[in-house]
Amino acid sequence: MTRIDQLLFGYRDGHELLAGSVAIDSRVEPRLLPHTDARFEDESEHYLVGTHIPELGAYLLARLWPAHEISRPGAVWAHALVIAADDVNELDLPNLVSLFRRPSSDEFSPYEAPLIPRSGPRPAIPDQLLVGLSWARYTARAPTAVVIWRDVVEAEGALLALWANQPRPERPHFSFRTRGRARTGDSPYQIQVAATLSGRSSTESASVLDATSITPAEAPTWVHLIADSLRTPDSDFARLIDRFSDHARSVVELAQLWPLIEPTPQPLAAAEFVSDRFAGPERMRELKRAMFGPGPRNGQEVWRVSESDRVVSLLSVGTDAFLPKDVRLEQRLARLWHAPDPTMVEILAEHQALAPASARLVVLSAAKHLDLAVLAQMSNDPDLLDAVADQRPEAFTEPSFWKATESGTGSIALDWAASSAPPRALTKALVAAEADDLLNRALSLDLDPVIVASELEKRAGDDLSLWPTVFAGHEKELGKAVAAKTRVRPETMLLAAAFLPPTYTRSIGLRRWLAPAKLAHCRDDPPAVVAAACWLALAVKADSETARKLLIECFGPVYRAVHANRLEPRAKSELTHALPAPKKRLDERLRKALVDSMEDRDWSSEDLIRALEPAGREATRDIKLVGKKHPLRRTVDGAVHALRAPFGV
Amino acid sequence: MNIVMIGPRSAGKSSYAVGLHSGLVNEAFAGMKLVDTLDPVGYLNAGQELLAQCRPVARTNVEVPDSVALIVSASGAEHKISIPDRSGEVLRFSQDLREWDTDLAGDLGQADGVLIFVNPMAENFKIGAPVGEAGQQLPGEDDDEGEVPRPWNESMTPSDVRIVDALQELAQLISRAVMPVGFIVSAFDELLDVHATPGGWLRSRLPLVVDFLETNADQFPSACFGVSVQGRAFAEGVGPDDDEPDPWDRAWALDADGEHVELCEPLAWLLRQGAEISRVA
C-alpha cells in the first residue's frame, strides 16, 4: 500500500519547516520554502502548489492557508505531501486533496507519520475553466501560462485533473500553482491560476488567458476534446492520452487525431495523420502499432477497423513512419489475399496509384500468394507478370491458371510464361487447359511444336480436332521440327503425318515413318488411315526396301478403309495420285501396287500375311491379287489361306 | 541605481519600502519627488492600507520577492532606482548554510548601494553576551554543577556578528571598489527613551559593526539612520485614532546625530554617494 510522506510549514523563526514524517536535509529546506509560502491577496481560503523538487527527487503537493491566528502578519501554514516520482503515475492525483489538514493548534504530531491515500468524491469543475486550462496548457506560445479565474479554490480540482491528464513521462515534473495575483514574468510553474493579474513585469514570459471571458466557439475542437478528457478521465480519449502521450505536444496531436478515430474511424486519414505528425518510426510507436499493427486484437484496442482497411491505409500512405516489425505488411498481405473481402484485389488492380514501395510490395505479395484463378484474371498487368515470372514461375505451369485467363490477358501472360516457365511444363499446362488459341500463340513464341504435338497426342489421343487451331500458321515449323528431331514419339509422328500437308510428309525420309507406320498397321481410326494412305502413297513412288516395308505396314488399314468406303478425302487424294492403273477402281489399284511390289521385291509369305491381315476378314476372303498361273500365286494362296484358317473359311 | 535591502526577518525592510513609496506618492518629501513607478505597487499599496489601519506591514513571503522600481528626482537629477525586497529568511538561510541564495547574490553583485536593517525590538535581534557572563542556559535537568547548557546553533549568532559576516561576504560578491552602506535602525521610536541618537545606539549595541565599517570606510562608506515607519508602536486590535495622521506623515527618520531628516534620506544619501563615486571614477 502506498504511503505518502508529509511536511508542515509555518511561521516560527521566520517561515520554516515545523514537522514532518521524513527528515529533510537543512540544505534542502530553503528550496522548499518558496513553494510553501504565499501572500494571500484575495479572500481565498487556501492555495494549491504542485512541483517537482529535484533535491528531494520527489514531487511536492501542498496546500497553503493564511495563518491569521499567528501574530506575525502574512504568516501562512502549508501542509505538503511528498510523493515519490514513481508514485505520481500510479496515484489517483485529484483525490490527494482529501489528505490535506490545516493545523488547528500547536500540536504537530499528526504530521509526523506517513499518510495513506484514500478515495473520495471529486468536486464538480466548471467546463469553462477546463477549456481555459486545456487551452493555456497546451498552446505552446510561452514556457509558462497564467489562467485568470476568480475562484482559485474552485480551480484546484481543475488543476489536479490537468495534472493527471499530463503525459506520463511529464507528469512527475508538471508544476502548477494557484494564487490571488499573478505576474507575467518568469515563474517556476508551468501554469498558474490566479484571481487577477498583477501589473507588468520586467520580463513578459508568460502567456495569459482569461478563462472567465472565453466562449466555447473560440476554442479549437482539440481544446474541447482535452477538456472533456479532464472532466471524464475514464473516457476512451482520456485513456488514449494516458496510454500513448509522451509529451505535451503529443496530447494536442492526439486530440487532433481523435476525430479520425471516433465516432467514425477514417483509417486512411488517420494513417496520413500519424505518418505526417509522428514521422519518425520510434515516435508514438505504441500508438501506431496499436492502430495499424497486425491482428484484429491489436487494432481493437484503439478502434474497430478491419485488417484490410488498416493494411490498405498503410499501403496508401507508405510505411516510412513505422517500424517494419510493427506492421509486418508482407505477412499480413499474404493472409489477406485469401480473405473473402475483395479489397486487396481492388488495390492490386490500382497499385499504380500507390507509392512505389507499396506498389512493389503489393505486386510481389500478390504474385506469391494470390489464388491462381484471380492471378490469371489480372494477368494483363506487366508488373504483376514480372513478379510472377520472378517469384512464382510455376504458376504458368498450372492448367488452372490458363483456364482462368481471358483471351486478352492470357495472351499477355504467355509472353512472360514463355520466357520463364519450362517449355514442356508450360505446354502441358496449356494443353491441359485446352487453350488452343494460346498454344497457337505460344508456337509464335518459339515453343517447340513437337512438344506441343506430343502433349496434344498424350492428352487427346487420335483426336486431331484441336490440331488445326493449334498449328494454324505453324505447319511448316511442325514439319521442320518433326523432320529435325530424332526422337519423336511414333504416336506423335502418326498424327503429324495425318495432319501435315503432303509437302511436309514428303520432306521427311521414309525411314522416319516406319515406326509410326507400324502403329497405323493395326489401327483403323481416321488419323491412322490417313497417315497410312500418305505413307503408302510415298512408298508406292519409291523403290526401296524401306518403301516395301512401309507398304507392308500400310496396305492393310488402307485397303480396309477403301473396302468399307471410309477413306478420308485427303487419303483418297494421296492414293489417287500415287497408285498405278489410274483407270481402275481404287481397291484394284491398291492390289496392283501390292503385286507390283511383290514382283519387284522379295516378299515372303509372312510379309504378305502382315500386309493383308489388317485388310479385314471379308477383304481377305475376296481379295484376288494374281491369276492362277502367276508366279506369285502360290505365295498369295498360302498367305490368304493362312489368314482365313482362323475363321474356318 | 540598484539598491539592495538586507536584514533578518522583521527588520523593517518592507515597512521602509512601504513608507518610502507612500511618502513619494503623497509628495511628503521635499528632497525627493516621484517621477514614475516601474514595478507593480500592489503590495506597497496594501502595506500603506495596513499602516493606515495602525496594523503592521505584512511579512515578505519567500516565494515571490517584492520589488520597488521607481524613477525619482533628487539633488537636481533623475534617478532610476530598483530595490528588491526579499524575505529575511533568504539571508538567514544564506548565512546558516554558508551559501548565498542565488537570486540574492545576483542582486548584491549588481548593487550600487546597500541598506542594512536591524530591528532591536524583533525576537531575532541578539546581542552577544558580555565577557565573563555565562552562556545561555536551557531549562533541563540540573546536574551537580547547575543547568545543562544548550548546544550552540546558528540561531544563537549575535546580530552584529551576522551583520559583519554579511558585509564580509558582500565584499566577495560585489564588483565595485566602493559600496556605500546605509545602516537603518528600525522602530527607533521604541528606543528614544534610552538612546538619543542612532549613531549612539549603534556604537553601544553593535560595536563590532562600527569597528568594521570604520576600518573599511574606504570600501564601505556608511551612514546610520534611525527610522520609524509606523511612527509609534501599534496595539493589536486597536485601530487609528480619530485624528491619526496619515501614514506618510507619521513616519520619521533621524540621522546618526539624532537630527530629524526625511524618511527618504537614507535613499537620498545613497544617491549622493553614488554620484560622488561616479564623479571620482
XYZ file of C-alpha atoms in Angstrom, chain B residues 3-257:
255
model
C 19.908 49.191 -4.101
C 19.736 46.061 -2.012
C 17.980 45.915 1.330
C 19.321 43.189 3.571
C 18.470 42.252 7.071
C 16.864 39.479 9.065
C 13.143 38.956 9.124
C 11.091 41.615 10.867
C 13.965 44.066 10.411
C 11.725 46.633 8.786
C 12.761 46.297 5.152
C 9.273 46.013 3.710
C 7.936 48.607 6.102
C 10.582 51.069 4.918
C 9.750 50.331 1.273
C 6.065 50.929 2.006
C 6.823 54.119 3.897
C 9.176 55.365 1.221
C 6.707 54.713 -1.568
C 3.826 56.127 0.419
C 5.736 59.313 1.067
C 6.778 59.694 -2.569
C 3.290 59.055 -3.910
C 1.814 61.572 -1.460
C 4.593 64.125 -2.069
C 5.633 64.087 1.531
C 9.314 64.659 0.797
C 10.779 67.976 -0.093
C 14.076 66.487 -1.156
C 12.773 63.770 -3.437
C 9.932 63.587 -5.943
C 8.376 60.593 -7.644
C 8.645 60.720 -11.410
C 7.354 57.262 -12.325
C 6.666 53.835 -10.862
C 8.024 50.947 -12.881
C 7.017 47.854 -10.910
C 3.624 46.756 -9.685
C 2.880 48.512 -6.422
C 0.031 46.360 -5.219
C 1.913 45.148 -2.156
C 3.095 48.678 -1.373
C -0.445 49.987 -1.511
C -1.604 47.091 0.610
C 1.118 47.907 3.110
C 0.067 51.542 3.207
C -3.501 50.452 3.867
C -2.336 48.365 6.804
C -0.376 51.266 8.217
C -3.408 53.460 7.833
C -5.284 50.930 9.946
C -2.494 51.008 12.520
C -1.541 47.451 11.604
C 1.985 46.316 10.871
C 3.086 45.699 7.304
C 2.802 42.001 6.419
C 5.922 39.890 6.144
C 7.543 39.390 2.787
C 6.863 35.888 1.604
C 9.714 33.711 0.481
C 8.168 32.756 -2.849
C 7.999 35.930 -4.847
C 10.329 38.746 -3.871
C 8.706 42.086 -3.995
C 10.384 44.946 -5.701
C 10.296 48.690 -5.745
C 11.279 50.206 -9.054
C 10.938 53.948 -9.295
C 12.191 56.960 -11.082
C 12.754 59.809 -8.658
C 14.189 63.253 -8.930
C 16.599 64.318 -6.223
C 19.524 66.674 -5.980
C 18.591 68.144 -9.323
C 18.747 64.868 -11.215
C 16.520 61.943 -12.087
C 17.445 58.560 -10.781
C 16.082 55.172 -11.693
C 16.008 53.080 -8.559
C 15.455 49.364 -8.176
C 15.059 47.929 -4.689
C 14.295 44.182 -4.476
C 12.535 43.348 -1.226
C 13.494 39.811 -0.250
C 12.337 37.950 2.801
C 14.626 37.788 5.789
C 14.546 34.003 5.619
C 16.666 34.224 2.496
C 19.511 35.984 4.305
C 19.196 33.712 7.302
C 19.471 30.533 5.268
C 22.324 32.007 3.263
C 24.287 32.647 6.425
C 23.354 29.433 8.224
C 24.163 27.256 5.249
C 27.178 29.380 4.243
C 25.799 29.523 0.712
C 24.338 32.651 -0.770
C 20.881 32.416 -2.207
C 21.376 32.638 -5.957
C 18.930 35.452 -6.508
C 20.164 37.463 -3.530
C 23.732 37.001 -4.664
C 22.699 38.225 -8.060
C 21.126 41.324 -6.547
C 24.229 42.069 -4.498
C 26.529 41.523 -7.421
C 24.784 44.299 -9.305
C 24.157 46.600 -6.325
C 25.218 50.232 -6.273
C 24.333 50.636 -2.635
C 23.143 48.618 0.329
C 20.699 49.374 3.099
C 21.209 47.187 6.168
C 18.253 46.936 8.513
C 18.107 45.891 12.126
C 15.106 45.957 14.443
C 16.154 45.984 18.071
C 12.589 45.083 19.039
C 12.486 41.887 16.977
C 12.812 38.495 18.645
C 15.713 37.540 16.455
C 17.803 40.556 17.408
C 20.588 39.180 19.574
C 23.400 40.909 21.291
C 26.474 38.939 22.186
C 26.838 38.267 25.932
C 29.445 40.448 27.682
C 32.671 38.727 28.524
C 32.503 36.921 31.843
C 28.835 36.085 31.823
C 27.676 32.506 31.470
C 26.378 31.319 28.135
C 22.649 30.917 27.531
C 21.098 28.149 29.560
C 18.495 25.517 28.703
C 15.840 24.575 31.120
C 16.685 20.968 31.821
C 17.801 18.583 34.437
C 20.125 20.038 36.858
C 23.367 18.350 37.291
C 25.572 18.867 40.280
C 27.005 21.986 38.726
C 23.773 23.660 37.601
C 21.583 23.678 34.479
C 22.685 21.844 31.300
C 23.981 24.318 28.707
C 22.287 24.288 25.309
C 24.443 23.332 22.367
C 25.295 26.207 20.065
C 23.385 26.630 16.786
C 23.322 29.287 14.127
C 20.263 30.977 15.522
C 22.311 31.985 18.563
C 24.691 34.075 16.481
C 24.671 37.678 17.732
C 23.254 40.176 15.293
C 26.456 42.234 14.984
C 28.350 39.099 14.043
C 25.762 38.314 11.409
C 25.966 41.821 10.026
C 29.734 41.873 9.867
C 29.673 38.399 8.354
C 27.250 39.627 5.717
C 29.451 42.630 4.967
C 32.500 40.442 4.646
C 30.658 38.137 2.284
C 29.391 41.164 0.435
C 32.954 42.248 -0.154
C 33.483 38.993 -2.091
C 30.367 39.397 -4.163
C 30.443 42.972 -5.306
C 32.221 44.065 -8.412
C 32.619 47.626 -7.272
C 35.545 49.050 -5.384
C 33.287 51.163 -3.224
C 29.869 50.199 -1.888
C 28.043 52.786 0.233
C 26.182 51.223 3.141
C 23.213 52.852 4.777
C 22.543 51.428 8.206
C 18.924 51.706 9.312
C 17.755 51.026 12.840
C 14.050 50.320 12.564
C 11.380 51.023 15.160
C 13.583 53.698 16.629
C 10.544 55.179 18.286
C 10.896 52.346 20.819
C 14.485 53.386 21.611
C 14.154 57.123 22.058
C 13.793 56.826 25.776
C 17.190 55.184 26.065
C 19.184 56.258 23.070
C 19.080 59.771 21.785
C 20.909 59.138 18.530
C 21.071 56.253 16.126
C 24.831 56.576 15.990
C 25.000 56.257 19.722
C 22.788 53.228 19.693
C 24.880 51.586 17.033
C 28.099 52.184 18.900
C 26.529 50.887 22.085
C 24.775 47.819 20.775
C 26.663 46.800 17.678
C 30.246 47.909 18.279
C 31.579 45.179 16.045
C 29.682 46.668 13.156
C 31.024 50.141 13.907
C 34.549 48.788 14.070
C 34.171 47.031 10.768
C 32.699 49.993 8.983
C 35.313 52.389 10.319
C 38.092 50.003 9.370
C 36.685 49.517 5.923
C 35.447 53.019 5.354
C 37.172 53.283 2.009
C 35.314 50.290 0.642
C 32.135 50.730 2.663
C 31.400 54.411 3.260
C 28.468 54.355 5.650
C 25.794 56.385 7.317
C 23.478 55.474 10.150
C 19.794 56.321 10.465
C 17.053 55.664 12.946
C 13.674 55.135 11.302
C 10.091 54.724 12.445
C 7.725 53.985 9.592
C 4.798 53.336 11.942
C 5.579 56.388 13.971
C 4.656 54.562 17.141
C 4.018 51.046 18.409
C 0.695 49.592 17.340
C -1.508 47.797 19.843
C -3.035 44.638 18.499
C -6.652 45.079 17.638
C -6.557 48.820 18.167
C -7.335 50.979 15.182
C -6.301 54.543 14.388
C -7.354 57.444 16.462
C -9.807 59.866 15.033
C -7.067 62.386 14.499
C -4.493 59.873 13.455
C -2.116 61.389 10.926
C -1.706 59.773 7.564
C 0.939 57.084 7.469
C 3.309 59.198 5.402
C 3.012 61.955 7.963
C 3.507 59.601 10.868
C 6.761 58.205 9.619
C 10.022 59.862 10.581
C 13.751 59.384 10.483
C 16.856 60.593 12.338
C 20.389 60.830 11.107
C 23.290 59.429 13.086
C 23.415 62.517 15.268
